[in-house]
Short mmCIF file of C-alpha atoms in Angstrom, two decimals:
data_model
loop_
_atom_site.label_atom_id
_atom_site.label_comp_id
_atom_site.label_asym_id
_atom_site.label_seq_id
_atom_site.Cartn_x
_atom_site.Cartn_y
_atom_site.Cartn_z
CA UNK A 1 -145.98 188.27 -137.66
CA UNK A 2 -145.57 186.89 -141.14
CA UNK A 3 -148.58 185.67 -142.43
CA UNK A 4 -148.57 184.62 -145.89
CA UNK A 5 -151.90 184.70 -146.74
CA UNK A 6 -154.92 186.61 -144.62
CA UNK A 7 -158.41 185.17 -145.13
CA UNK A 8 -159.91 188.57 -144.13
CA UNK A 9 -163.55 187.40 -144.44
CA UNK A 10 -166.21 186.86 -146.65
CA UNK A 11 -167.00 189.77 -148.68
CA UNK A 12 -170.56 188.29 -149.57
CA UNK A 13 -172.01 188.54 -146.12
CA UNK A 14 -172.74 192.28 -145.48
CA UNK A 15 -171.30 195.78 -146.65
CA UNK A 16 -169.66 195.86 -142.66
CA UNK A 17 -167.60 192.84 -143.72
CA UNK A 18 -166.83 194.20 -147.32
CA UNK A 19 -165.52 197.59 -145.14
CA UNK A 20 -163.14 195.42 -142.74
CA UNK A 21 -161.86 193.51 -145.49
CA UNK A 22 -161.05 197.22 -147.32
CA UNK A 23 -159.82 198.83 -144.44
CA UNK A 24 -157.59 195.51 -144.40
CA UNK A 25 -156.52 195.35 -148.34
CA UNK A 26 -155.65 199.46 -148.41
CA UNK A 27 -152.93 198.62 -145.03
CA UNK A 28 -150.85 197.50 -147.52
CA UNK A 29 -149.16 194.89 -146.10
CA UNK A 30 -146.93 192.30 -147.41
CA UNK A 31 -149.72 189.43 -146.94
CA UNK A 32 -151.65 188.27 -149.45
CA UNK A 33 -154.84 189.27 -148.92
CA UNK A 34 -157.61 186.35 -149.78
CA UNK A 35 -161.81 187.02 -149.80
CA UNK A 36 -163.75 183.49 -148.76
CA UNK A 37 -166.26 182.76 -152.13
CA UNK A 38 -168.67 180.39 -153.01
CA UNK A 39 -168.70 179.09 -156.51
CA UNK A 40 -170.75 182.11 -156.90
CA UNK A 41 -170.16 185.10 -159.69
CA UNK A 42 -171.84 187.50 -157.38
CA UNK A 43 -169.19 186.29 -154.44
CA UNK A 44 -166.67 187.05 -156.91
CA UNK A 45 -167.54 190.24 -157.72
CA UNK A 46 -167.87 191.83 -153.96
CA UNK A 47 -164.73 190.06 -153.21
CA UNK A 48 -163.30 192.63 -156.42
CA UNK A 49 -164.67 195.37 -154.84
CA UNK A 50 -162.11 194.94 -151.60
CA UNK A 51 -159.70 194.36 -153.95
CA UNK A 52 -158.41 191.86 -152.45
CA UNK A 53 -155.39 189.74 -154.07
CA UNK A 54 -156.86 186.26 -153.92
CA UNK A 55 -160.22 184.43 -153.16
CA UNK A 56 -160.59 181.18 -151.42
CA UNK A 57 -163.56 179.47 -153.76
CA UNK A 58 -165.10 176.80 -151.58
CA UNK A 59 -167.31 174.06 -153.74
CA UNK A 60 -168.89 171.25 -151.69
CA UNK A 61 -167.27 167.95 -152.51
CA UNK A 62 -169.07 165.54 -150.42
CA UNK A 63 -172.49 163.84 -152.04
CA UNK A 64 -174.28 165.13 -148.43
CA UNK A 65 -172.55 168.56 -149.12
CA UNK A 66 -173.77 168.47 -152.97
CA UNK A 67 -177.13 167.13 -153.06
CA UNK A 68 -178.79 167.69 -149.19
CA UNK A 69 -176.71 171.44 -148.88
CA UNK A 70 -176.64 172.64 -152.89
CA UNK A 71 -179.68 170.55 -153.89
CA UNK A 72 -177.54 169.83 -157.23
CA UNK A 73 -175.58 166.93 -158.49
CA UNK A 74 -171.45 166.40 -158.86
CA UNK A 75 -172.00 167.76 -162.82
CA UNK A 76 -173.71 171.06 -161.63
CA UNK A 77 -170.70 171.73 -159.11
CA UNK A 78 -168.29 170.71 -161.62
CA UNK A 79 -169.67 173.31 -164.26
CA UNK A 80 -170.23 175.57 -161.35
CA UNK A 81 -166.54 175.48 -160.20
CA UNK A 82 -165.27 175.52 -163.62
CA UNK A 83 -167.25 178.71 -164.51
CA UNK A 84 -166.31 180.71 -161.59
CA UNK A 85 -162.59 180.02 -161.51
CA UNK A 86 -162.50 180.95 -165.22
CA UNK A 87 -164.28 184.24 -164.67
CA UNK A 88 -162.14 185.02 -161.36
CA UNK A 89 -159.03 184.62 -163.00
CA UNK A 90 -160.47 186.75 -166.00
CA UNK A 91 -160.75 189.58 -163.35
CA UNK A 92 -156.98 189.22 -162.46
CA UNK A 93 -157.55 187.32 -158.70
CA UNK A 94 -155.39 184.36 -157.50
CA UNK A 95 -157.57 181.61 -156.51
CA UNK A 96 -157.38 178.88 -154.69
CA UNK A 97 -159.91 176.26 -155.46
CA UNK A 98 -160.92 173.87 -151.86
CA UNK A 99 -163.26 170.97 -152.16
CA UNK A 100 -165.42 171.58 -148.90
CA UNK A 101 -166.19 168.36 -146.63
CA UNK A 102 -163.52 166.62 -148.51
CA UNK A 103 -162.67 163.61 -146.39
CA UNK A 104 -165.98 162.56 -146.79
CA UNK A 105 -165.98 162.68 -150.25
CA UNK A 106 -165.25 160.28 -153.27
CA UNK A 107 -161.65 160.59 -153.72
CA UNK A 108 -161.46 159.93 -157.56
CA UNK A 109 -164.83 162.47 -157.76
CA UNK A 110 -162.46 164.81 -155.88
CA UNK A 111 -159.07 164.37 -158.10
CA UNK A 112 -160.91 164.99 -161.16
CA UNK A 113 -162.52 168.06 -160.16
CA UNK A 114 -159.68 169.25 -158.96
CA UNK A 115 -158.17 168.54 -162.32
CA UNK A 116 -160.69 170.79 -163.78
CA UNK A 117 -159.79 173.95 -161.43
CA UNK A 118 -156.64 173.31 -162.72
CA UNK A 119 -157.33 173.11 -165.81
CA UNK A 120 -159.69 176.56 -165.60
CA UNK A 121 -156.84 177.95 -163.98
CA UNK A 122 -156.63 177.54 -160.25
CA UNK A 123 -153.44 178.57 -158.81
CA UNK A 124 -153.94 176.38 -155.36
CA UNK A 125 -155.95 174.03 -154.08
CA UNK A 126 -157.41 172.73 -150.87
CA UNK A 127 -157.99 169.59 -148.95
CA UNK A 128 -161.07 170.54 -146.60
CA UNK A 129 -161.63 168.14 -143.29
CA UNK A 130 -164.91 170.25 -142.64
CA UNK A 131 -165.91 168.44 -139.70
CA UNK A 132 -162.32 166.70 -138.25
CA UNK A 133 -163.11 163.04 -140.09
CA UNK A 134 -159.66 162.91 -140.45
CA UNK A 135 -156.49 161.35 -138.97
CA UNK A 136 -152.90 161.88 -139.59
CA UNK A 137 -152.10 157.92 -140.88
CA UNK A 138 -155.20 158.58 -143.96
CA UNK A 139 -154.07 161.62 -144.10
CA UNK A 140 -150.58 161.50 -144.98
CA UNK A 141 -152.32 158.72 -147.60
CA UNK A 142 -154.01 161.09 -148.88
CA UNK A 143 -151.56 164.27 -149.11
CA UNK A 144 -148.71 161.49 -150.81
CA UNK A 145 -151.05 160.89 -153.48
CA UNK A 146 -152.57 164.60 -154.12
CA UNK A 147 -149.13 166.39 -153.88
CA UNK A 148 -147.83 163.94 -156.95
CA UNK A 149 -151.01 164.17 -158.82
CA UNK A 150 -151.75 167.53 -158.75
CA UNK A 151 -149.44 170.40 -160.89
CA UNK A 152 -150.35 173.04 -158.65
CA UNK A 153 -150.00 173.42 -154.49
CA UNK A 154 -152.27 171.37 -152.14
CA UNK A 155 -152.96 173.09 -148.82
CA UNK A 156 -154.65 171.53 -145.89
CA UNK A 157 -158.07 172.86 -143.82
CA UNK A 158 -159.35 171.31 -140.65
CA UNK A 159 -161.41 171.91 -137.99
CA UNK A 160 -160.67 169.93 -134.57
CA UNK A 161 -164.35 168.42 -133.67
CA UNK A 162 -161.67 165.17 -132.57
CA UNK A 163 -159.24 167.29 -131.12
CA UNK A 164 -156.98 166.00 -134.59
CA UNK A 165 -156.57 169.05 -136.49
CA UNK A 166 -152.57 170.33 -135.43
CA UNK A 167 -152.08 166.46 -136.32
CA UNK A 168 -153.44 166.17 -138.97
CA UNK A 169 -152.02 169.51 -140.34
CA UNK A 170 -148.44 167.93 -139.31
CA UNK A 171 -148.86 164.74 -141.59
CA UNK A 172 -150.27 166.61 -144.09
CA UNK A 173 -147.44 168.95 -144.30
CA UNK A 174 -144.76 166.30 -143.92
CA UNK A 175 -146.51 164.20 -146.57
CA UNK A 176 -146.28 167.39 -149.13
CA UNK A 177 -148.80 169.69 -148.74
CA UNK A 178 -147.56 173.00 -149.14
CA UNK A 179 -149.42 175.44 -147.20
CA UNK A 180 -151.88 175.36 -144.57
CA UNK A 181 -155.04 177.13 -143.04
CA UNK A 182 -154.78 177.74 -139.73
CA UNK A 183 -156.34 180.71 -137.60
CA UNK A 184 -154.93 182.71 -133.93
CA UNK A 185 -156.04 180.49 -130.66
CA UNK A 186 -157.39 177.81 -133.02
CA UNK A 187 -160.68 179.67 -133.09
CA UNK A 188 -163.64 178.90 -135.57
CA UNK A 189 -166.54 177.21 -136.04
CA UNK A 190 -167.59 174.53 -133.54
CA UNK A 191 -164.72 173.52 -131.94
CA UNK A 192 -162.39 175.42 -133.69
CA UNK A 193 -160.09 175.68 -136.25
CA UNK A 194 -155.87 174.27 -136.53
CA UNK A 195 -154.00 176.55 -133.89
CA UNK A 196 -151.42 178.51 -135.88
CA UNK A 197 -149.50 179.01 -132.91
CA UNK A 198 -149.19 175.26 -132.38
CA UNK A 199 -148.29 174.21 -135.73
CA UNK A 200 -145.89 176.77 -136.26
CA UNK A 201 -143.85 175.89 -132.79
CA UNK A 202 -144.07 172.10 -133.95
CA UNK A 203 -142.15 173.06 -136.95
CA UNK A 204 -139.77 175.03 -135.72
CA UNK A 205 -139.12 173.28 -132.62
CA UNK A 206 -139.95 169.89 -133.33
CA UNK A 207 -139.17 169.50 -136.78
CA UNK A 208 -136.47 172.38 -136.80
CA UNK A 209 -138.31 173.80 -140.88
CA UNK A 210 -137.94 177.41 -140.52
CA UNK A 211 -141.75 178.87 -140.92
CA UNK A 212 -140.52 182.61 -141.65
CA UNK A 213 -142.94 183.57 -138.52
CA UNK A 214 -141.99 185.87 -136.18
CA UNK A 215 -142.58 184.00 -133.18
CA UNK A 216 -142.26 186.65 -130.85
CA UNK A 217 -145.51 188.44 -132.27
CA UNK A 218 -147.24 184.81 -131.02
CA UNK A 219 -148.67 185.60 -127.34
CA UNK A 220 -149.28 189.19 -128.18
CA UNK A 221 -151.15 188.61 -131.08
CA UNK A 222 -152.84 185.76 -129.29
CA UNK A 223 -154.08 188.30 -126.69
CA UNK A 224 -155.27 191.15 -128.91
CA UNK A 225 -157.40 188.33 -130.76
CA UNK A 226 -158.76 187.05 -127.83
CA UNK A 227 -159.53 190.64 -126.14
CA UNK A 228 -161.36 191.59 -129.61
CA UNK A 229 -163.30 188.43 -130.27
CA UNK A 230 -164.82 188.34 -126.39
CA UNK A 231 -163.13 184.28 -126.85
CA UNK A 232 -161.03 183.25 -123.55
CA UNK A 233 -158.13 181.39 -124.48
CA UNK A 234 -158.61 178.28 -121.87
CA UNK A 235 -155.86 178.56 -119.28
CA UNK A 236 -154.56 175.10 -120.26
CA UNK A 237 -153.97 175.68 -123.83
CA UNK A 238 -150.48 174.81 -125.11
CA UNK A 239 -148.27 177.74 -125.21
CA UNK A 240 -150.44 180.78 -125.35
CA UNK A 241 -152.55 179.53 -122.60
CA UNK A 242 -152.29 181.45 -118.88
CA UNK A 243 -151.03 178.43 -117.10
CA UNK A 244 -148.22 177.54 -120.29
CA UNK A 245 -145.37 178.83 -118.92
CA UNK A 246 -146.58 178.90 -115.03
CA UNK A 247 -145.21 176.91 -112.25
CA UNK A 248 -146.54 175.98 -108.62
CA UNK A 249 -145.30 172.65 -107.71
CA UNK A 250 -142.15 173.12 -105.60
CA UNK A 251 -139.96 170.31 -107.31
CA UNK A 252 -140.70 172.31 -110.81
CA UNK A 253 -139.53 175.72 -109.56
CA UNK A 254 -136.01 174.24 -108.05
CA UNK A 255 -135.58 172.49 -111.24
CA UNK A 256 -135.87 175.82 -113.01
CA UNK A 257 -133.74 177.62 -110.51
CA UNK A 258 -130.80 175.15 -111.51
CA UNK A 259 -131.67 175.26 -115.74
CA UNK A 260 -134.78 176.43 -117.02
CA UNK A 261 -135.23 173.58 -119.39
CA UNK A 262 -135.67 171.40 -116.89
CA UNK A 263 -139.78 172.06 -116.87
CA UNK A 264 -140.01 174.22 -120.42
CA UNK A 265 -139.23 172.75 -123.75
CA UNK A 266 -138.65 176.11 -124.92
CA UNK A 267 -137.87 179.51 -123.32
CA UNK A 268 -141.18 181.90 -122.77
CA UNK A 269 -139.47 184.57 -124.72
CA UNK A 270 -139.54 182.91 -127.71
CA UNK A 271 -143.19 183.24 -127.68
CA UNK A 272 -142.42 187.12 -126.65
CA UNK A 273 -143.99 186.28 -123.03
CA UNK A 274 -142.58 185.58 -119.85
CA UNK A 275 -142.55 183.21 -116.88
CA UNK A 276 -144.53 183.22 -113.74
CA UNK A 277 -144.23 181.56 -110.60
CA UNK A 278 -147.77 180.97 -108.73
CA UNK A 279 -147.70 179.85 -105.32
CA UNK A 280 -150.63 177.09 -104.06
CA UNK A 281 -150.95 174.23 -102.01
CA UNK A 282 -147.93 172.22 -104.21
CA UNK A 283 -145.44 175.68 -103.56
CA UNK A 284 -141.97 174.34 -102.33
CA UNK A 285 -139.28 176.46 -100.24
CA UNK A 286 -138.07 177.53 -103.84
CA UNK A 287 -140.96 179.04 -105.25
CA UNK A 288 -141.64 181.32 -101.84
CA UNK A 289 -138.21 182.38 -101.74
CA UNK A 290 -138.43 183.64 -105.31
CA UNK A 291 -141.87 185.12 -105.37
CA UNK A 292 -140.14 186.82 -102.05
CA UNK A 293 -137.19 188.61 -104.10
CA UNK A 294 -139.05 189.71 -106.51
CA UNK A 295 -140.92 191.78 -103.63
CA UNK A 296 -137.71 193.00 -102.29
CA UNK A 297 -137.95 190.41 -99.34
CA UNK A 298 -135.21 188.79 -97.39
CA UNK A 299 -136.49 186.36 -94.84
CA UNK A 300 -134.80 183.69 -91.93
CA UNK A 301 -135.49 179.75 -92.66
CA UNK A 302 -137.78 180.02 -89.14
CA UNK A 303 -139.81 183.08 -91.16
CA UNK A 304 -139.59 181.18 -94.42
CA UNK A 305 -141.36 178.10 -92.84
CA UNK A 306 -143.59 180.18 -91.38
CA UNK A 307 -145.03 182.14 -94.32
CA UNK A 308 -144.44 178.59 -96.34
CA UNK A 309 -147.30 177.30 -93.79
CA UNK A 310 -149.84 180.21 -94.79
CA UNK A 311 -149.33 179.91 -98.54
CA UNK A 312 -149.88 176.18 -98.53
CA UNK A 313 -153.20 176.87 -95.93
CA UNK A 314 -154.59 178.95 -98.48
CA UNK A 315 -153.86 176.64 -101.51
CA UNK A 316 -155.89 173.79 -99.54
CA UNK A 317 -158.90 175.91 -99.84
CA UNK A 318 -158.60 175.91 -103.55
CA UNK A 319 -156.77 179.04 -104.16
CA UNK A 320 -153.81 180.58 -105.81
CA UNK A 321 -152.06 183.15 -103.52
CA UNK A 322 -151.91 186.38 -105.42
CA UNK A 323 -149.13 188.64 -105.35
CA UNK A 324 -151.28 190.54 -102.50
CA UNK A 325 -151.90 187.92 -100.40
CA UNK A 326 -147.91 186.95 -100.18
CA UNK A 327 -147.20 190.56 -99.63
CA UNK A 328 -149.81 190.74 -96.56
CA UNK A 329 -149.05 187.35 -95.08
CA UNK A 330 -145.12 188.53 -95.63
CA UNK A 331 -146.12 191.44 -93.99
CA UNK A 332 -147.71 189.84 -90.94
CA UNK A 333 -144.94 187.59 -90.54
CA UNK A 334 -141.97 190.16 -90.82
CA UNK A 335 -144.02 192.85 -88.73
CA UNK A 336 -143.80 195.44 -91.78
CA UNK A 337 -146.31 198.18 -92.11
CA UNK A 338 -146.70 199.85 -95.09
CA UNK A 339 -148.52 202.78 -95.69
CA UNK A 340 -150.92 202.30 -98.78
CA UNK A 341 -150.10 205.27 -101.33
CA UNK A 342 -153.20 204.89 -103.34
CA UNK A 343 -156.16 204.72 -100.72
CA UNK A 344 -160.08 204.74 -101.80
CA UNK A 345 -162.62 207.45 -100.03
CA UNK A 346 -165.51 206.50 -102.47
CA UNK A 347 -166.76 205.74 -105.43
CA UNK A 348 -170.41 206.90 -107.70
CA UNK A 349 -171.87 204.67 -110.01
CA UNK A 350 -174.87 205.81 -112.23
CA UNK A 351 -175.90 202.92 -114.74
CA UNK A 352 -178.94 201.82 -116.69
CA UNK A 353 -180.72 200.43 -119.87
CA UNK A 354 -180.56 203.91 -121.14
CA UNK A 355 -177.71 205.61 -119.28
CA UNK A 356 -173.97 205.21 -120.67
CA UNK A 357 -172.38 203.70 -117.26
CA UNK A 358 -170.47 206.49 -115.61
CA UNK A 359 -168.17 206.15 -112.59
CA UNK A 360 -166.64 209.10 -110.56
CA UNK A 361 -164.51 208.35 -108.11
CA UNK A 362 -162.25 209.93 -104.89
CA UNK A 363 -159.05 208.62 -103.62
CA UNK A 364 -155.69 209.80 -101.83
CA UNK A 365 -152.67 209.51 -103.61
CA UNK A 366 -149.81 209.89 -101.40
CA UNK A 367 -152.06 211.78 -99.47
CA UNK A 368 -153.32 214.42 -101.71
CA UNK A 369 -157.07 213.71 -102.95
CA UNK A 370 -157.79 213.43 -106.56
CA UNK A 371 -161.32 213.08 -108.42
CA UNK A 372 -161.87 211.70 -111.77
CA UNK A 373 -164.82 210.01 -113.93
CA UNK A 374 -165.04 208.07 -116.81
CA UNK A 375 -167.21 205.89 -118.96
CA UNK A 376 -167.35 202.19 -119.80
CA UNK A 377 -169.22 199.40 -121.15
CA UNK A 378 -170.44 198.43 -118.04
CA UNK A 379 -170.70 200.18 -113.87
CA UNK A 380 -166.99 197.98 -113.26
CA UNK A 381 -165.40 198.77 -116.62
CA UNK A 382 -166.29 202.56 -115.86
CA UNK A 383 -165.15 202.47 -112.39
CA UNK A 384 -161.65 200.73 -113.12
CA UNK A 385 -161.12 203.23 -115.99
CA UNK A 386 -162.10 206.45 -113.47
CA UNK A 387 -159.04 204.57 -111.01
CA UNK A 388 -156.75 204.49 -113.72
CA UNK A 389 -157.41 207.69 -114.82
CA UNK A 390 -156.97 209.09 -111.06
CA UNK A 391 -153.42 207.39 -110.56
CA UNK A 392 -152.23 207.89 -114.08
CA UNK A 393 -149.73 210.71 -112.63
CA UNK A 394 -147.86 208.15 -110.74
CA UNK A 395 -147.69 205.46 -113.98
CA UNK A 396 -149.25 204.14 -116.46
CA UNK A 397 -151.52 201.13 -114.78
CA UNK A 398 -153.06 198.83 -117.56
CA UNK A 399 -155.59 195.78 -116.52
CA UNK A 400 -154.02 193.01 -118.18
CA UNK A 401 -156.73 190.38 -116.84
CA UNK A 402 -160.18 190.01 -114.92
CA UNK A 403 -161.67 187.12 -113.73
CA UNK A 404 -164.89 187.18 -111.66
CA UNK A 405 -166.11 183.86 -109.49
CA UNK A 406 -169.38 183.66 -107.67
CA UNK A 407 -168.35 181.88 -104.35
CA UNK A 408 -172.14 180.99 -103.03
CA UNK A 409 -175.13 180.98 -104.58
CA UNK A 410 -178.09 183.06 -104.74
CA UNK A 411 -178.62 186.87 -106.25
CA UNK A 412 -176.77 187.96 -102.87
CA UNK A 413 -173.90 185.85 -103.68
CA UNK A 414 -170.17 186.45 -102.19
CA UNK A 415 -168.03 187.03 -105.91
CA UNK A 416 -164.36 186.81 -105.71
CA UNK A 417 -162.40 189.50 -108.51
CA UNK A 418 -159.38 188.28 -109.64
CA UNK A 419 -157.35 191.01 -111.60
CA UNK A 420 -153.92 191.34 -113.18
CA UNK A 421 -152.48 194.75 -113.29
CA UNK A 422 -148.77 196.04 -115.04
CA UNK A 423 -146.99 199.13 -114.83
CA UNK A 424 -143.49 199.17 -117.14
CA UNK A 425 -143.70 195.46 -117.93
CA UNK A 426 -144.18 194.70 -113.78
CA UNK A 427 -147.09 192.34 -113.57
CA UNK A 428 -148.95 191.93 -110.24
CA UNK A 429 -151.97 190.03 -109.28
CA UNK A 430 -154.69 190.83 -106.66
CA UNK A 431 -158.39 189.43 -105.27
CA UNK A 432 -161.01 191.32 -104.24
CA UNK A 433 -164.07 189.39 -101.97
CA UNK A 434 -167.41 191.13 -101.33
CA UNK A 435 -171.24 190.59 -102.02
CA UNK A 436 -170.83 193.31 -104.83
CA UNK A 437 -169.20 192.87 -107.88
CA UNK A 438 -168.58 196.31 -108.12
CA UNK A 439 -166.73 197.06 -104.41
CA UNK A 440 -164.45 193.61 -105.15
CA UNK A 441 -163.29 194.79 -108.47
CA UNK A 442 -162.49 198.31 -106.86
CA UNK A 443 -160.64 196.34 -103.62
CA UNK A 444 -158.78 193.86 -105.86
CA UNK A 445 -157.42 196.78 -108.60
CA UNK A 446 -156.66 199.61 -105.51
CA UNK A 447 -154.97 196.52 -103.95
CA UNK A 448 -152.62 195.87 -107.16
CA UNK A 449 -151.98 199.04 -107.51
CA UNK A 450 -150.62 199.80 -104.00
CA UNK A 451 -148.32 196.60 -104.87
CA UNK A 452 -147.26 197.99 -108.17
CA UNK A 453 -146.15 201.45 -106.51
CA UNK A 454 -144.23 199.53 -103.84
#
């Protein structure tokens, strides 16, 4: 993507954090690779033994932070800092010296300490807004008056407990900070960290300063994080969310049919995703007719009305018609029958607290019966990969999302499976409705498949 600088962890915290952040520093990539200390020798020296390029020494700045968290007094974390920088630099590391809760902290208390990382021979240093106490008027103040002060780079770190941090990044950044801390989906502690993604499409887009990122990495990279940390990216989040680059509402999609800008500041691609039209209760003539063409379907205005009528029954029930439903009600309303090429005859599932959940499973493929099994995390992640496995001689199928709602309450509850499936960059959606989790999850991914191999 083109990182500068990874934070790739703490190497203090346990030897299966010093092993990522090896496995991490021996990729050899062009980033500069940065262990999180405190103002700590020991820190210092398990951060060596990643051999990592850099460390990020964080010394509490605030009088809470020094004498309630370190139980010492601004002199102690002065020698402290002082001490630690010297010996990192000794050892050949880059370090950048942050003052932690520092817009809490006595600015002048803050200036001079950072004076002394300087001085002790701190390459960078950082500007921490540890719990989002900050907003982008104080802290362009504050960023004027450190970037002219201080000999050495000022970067900016904030969390987003006020929903401020991409804001204050901004007016930190414009006010002449020169690099800033920022992680993938704006995750981190409490309510997160600055969302690289965001600031880095403000500045290109917005402010038209050329970041070096590789924008098109954004979504992908969004995902993978998001699929490894077990962290949902919420469907409304700005650009990488689900619903970013979606449109239902029928004056929207005949905009974009005319220019896409109409409804996008910027094209999906740049982002290296793509658009999707969702049909609800708000779905116009425009939206059916081009969710129809990309199924291959040619309708009449009478059979356009007509299928228009269904979508916009289901959307007043609260639901999105998946690309399954508008190929059934399509169906129904054109008198098509299709024969389904991928057809379930039935499925095993053998799962405990000390049983590794196995599925096997039987189904037709155009008519011919194959039987597979496979293992998962759990009875539906087993079963799903045992489907997979059984139709992989048609295509490659790959579950792109899942999405399980309980519809009533109770242990017997009906669950709805919502599940996104591609096949050569084809994306389809399907539901699946039953009292068992298990038999919807099967129903809605047999279902996308049949509409991928149409």
């Amino acid at each position: 993507m083109g990182v500068h600088i990874i934070e790739a962890g703490s190497a203090i915290t346990s030897e299966g954090e010093r092993n990522a952040i090896r496995g991490i520093t021996a990729e050899g990539l062009d980033s500069e690779i940065c262990s999180y200390c405190r103002i700590m020798q020991r820190d210092v020296d398990y951060a060596l033994e990643c051999d990592v390029d850099s460390i990020h020494l964080v010394a509490p700045v605030s009088d809470l932070h020094i004498n309630v968290k370190l139980k010492k007094d601004r002199q102690a974390v002065r020698e402290m800092s002082t001490s630690v920088i010297e010996y990192a630099k000794d050892h050949g590391l880059i370090v950048e010296f942050s003052g932690e809760d520092a817009s809490r902290a006595d600015f002048d208390f803050l200036k001079s300490l950072y004076q002394d990382g300087i001085d002790a021979g701190a390459d960078r240093l950082c500007y921490c807004d540890t719990v989002g106490m900050l907003v982008p008027e104080k802290t362009e103040k504050i960023f004027s008056e450190l970037s002219s002060a201080c000999s050495v780079p000022v970067s900016i770190h904030c969390h987003d407990d006020f929903g401020l941090s991409v804001a204050n990044t901004i007016a930190a950044l414009k006010a002449g900070a020169g690099e800033a801390h920022m992680t993938i989906n704006g995750i981190g502690e409490r309510a997160g960290n600055t969302s690289l993604e965001e600031v880095v499409m403000i500045l290109e887009w917005l402010y038209d300063h050329r970041t070096g990122i590789k924008s098109q990495e954004i979504y992908k990279t969004s995902r993978l994080v998001s699929r490894l940390t077990g962290i949902p990216v919420a469907i409304n989040k700005s650009l990488v969310g689900g619903n970013a680059f979606t449109h239902e509402a029928g004056i929207h999609v005949h905009g974009l049919l005319a220019d896409t800008s109409t409804y996008e500041p910027l094209k999906p691609e740049v982002l290296g995703r793509e658009r999707k039209i969702v049909l609800g209760k708000h779905a116009g003539k425009s939206s059916v007719t081009l969710a129809l063409k990309e199924l291959g379907l040619e309708v009449d205005d009478s059979q356009l009305r007509e299928i228009l009528a269904r979508v916009k029954e289901i959307g007043d029930h609260g639901k999105h018609v998946t690309d399954s439903d508008l190929q059934t009600i399509a169906d129904t309303v054109l008198n098509i029958y299709r024969e389904s090429r991928v057809k379930l005859k039935d499925f095993t599932i053998v799962s405990g607290n000390q049983v590794m959940p196995t599925a096997s499973v039987r189904i037709t493929v155009d008519g011919e019966e194959v039987v597979e099994a496979d293992i998962g995390d759990g009875p539906v992640d087993a079963v799903v990969k045992g489907i997979r496995k059984a139709v992989s001689g048609i295509g490659d199928i790959q579950l792109e999302e899942y999405h399980v709602d309980a519809i009533t309450g109770g242990t017997d509850a009906l669950v709805e499976v919502r599940v996104k499936l591609s096949k050569d960059g084809k994306i389809v959606s399907s539901r699946g409705a039953r009292t068992d989790i298990i038999t919807a999850s099967v129903e809605a991914v047999i279902n996308a498949i049949n509409q991928l191999m149409n």
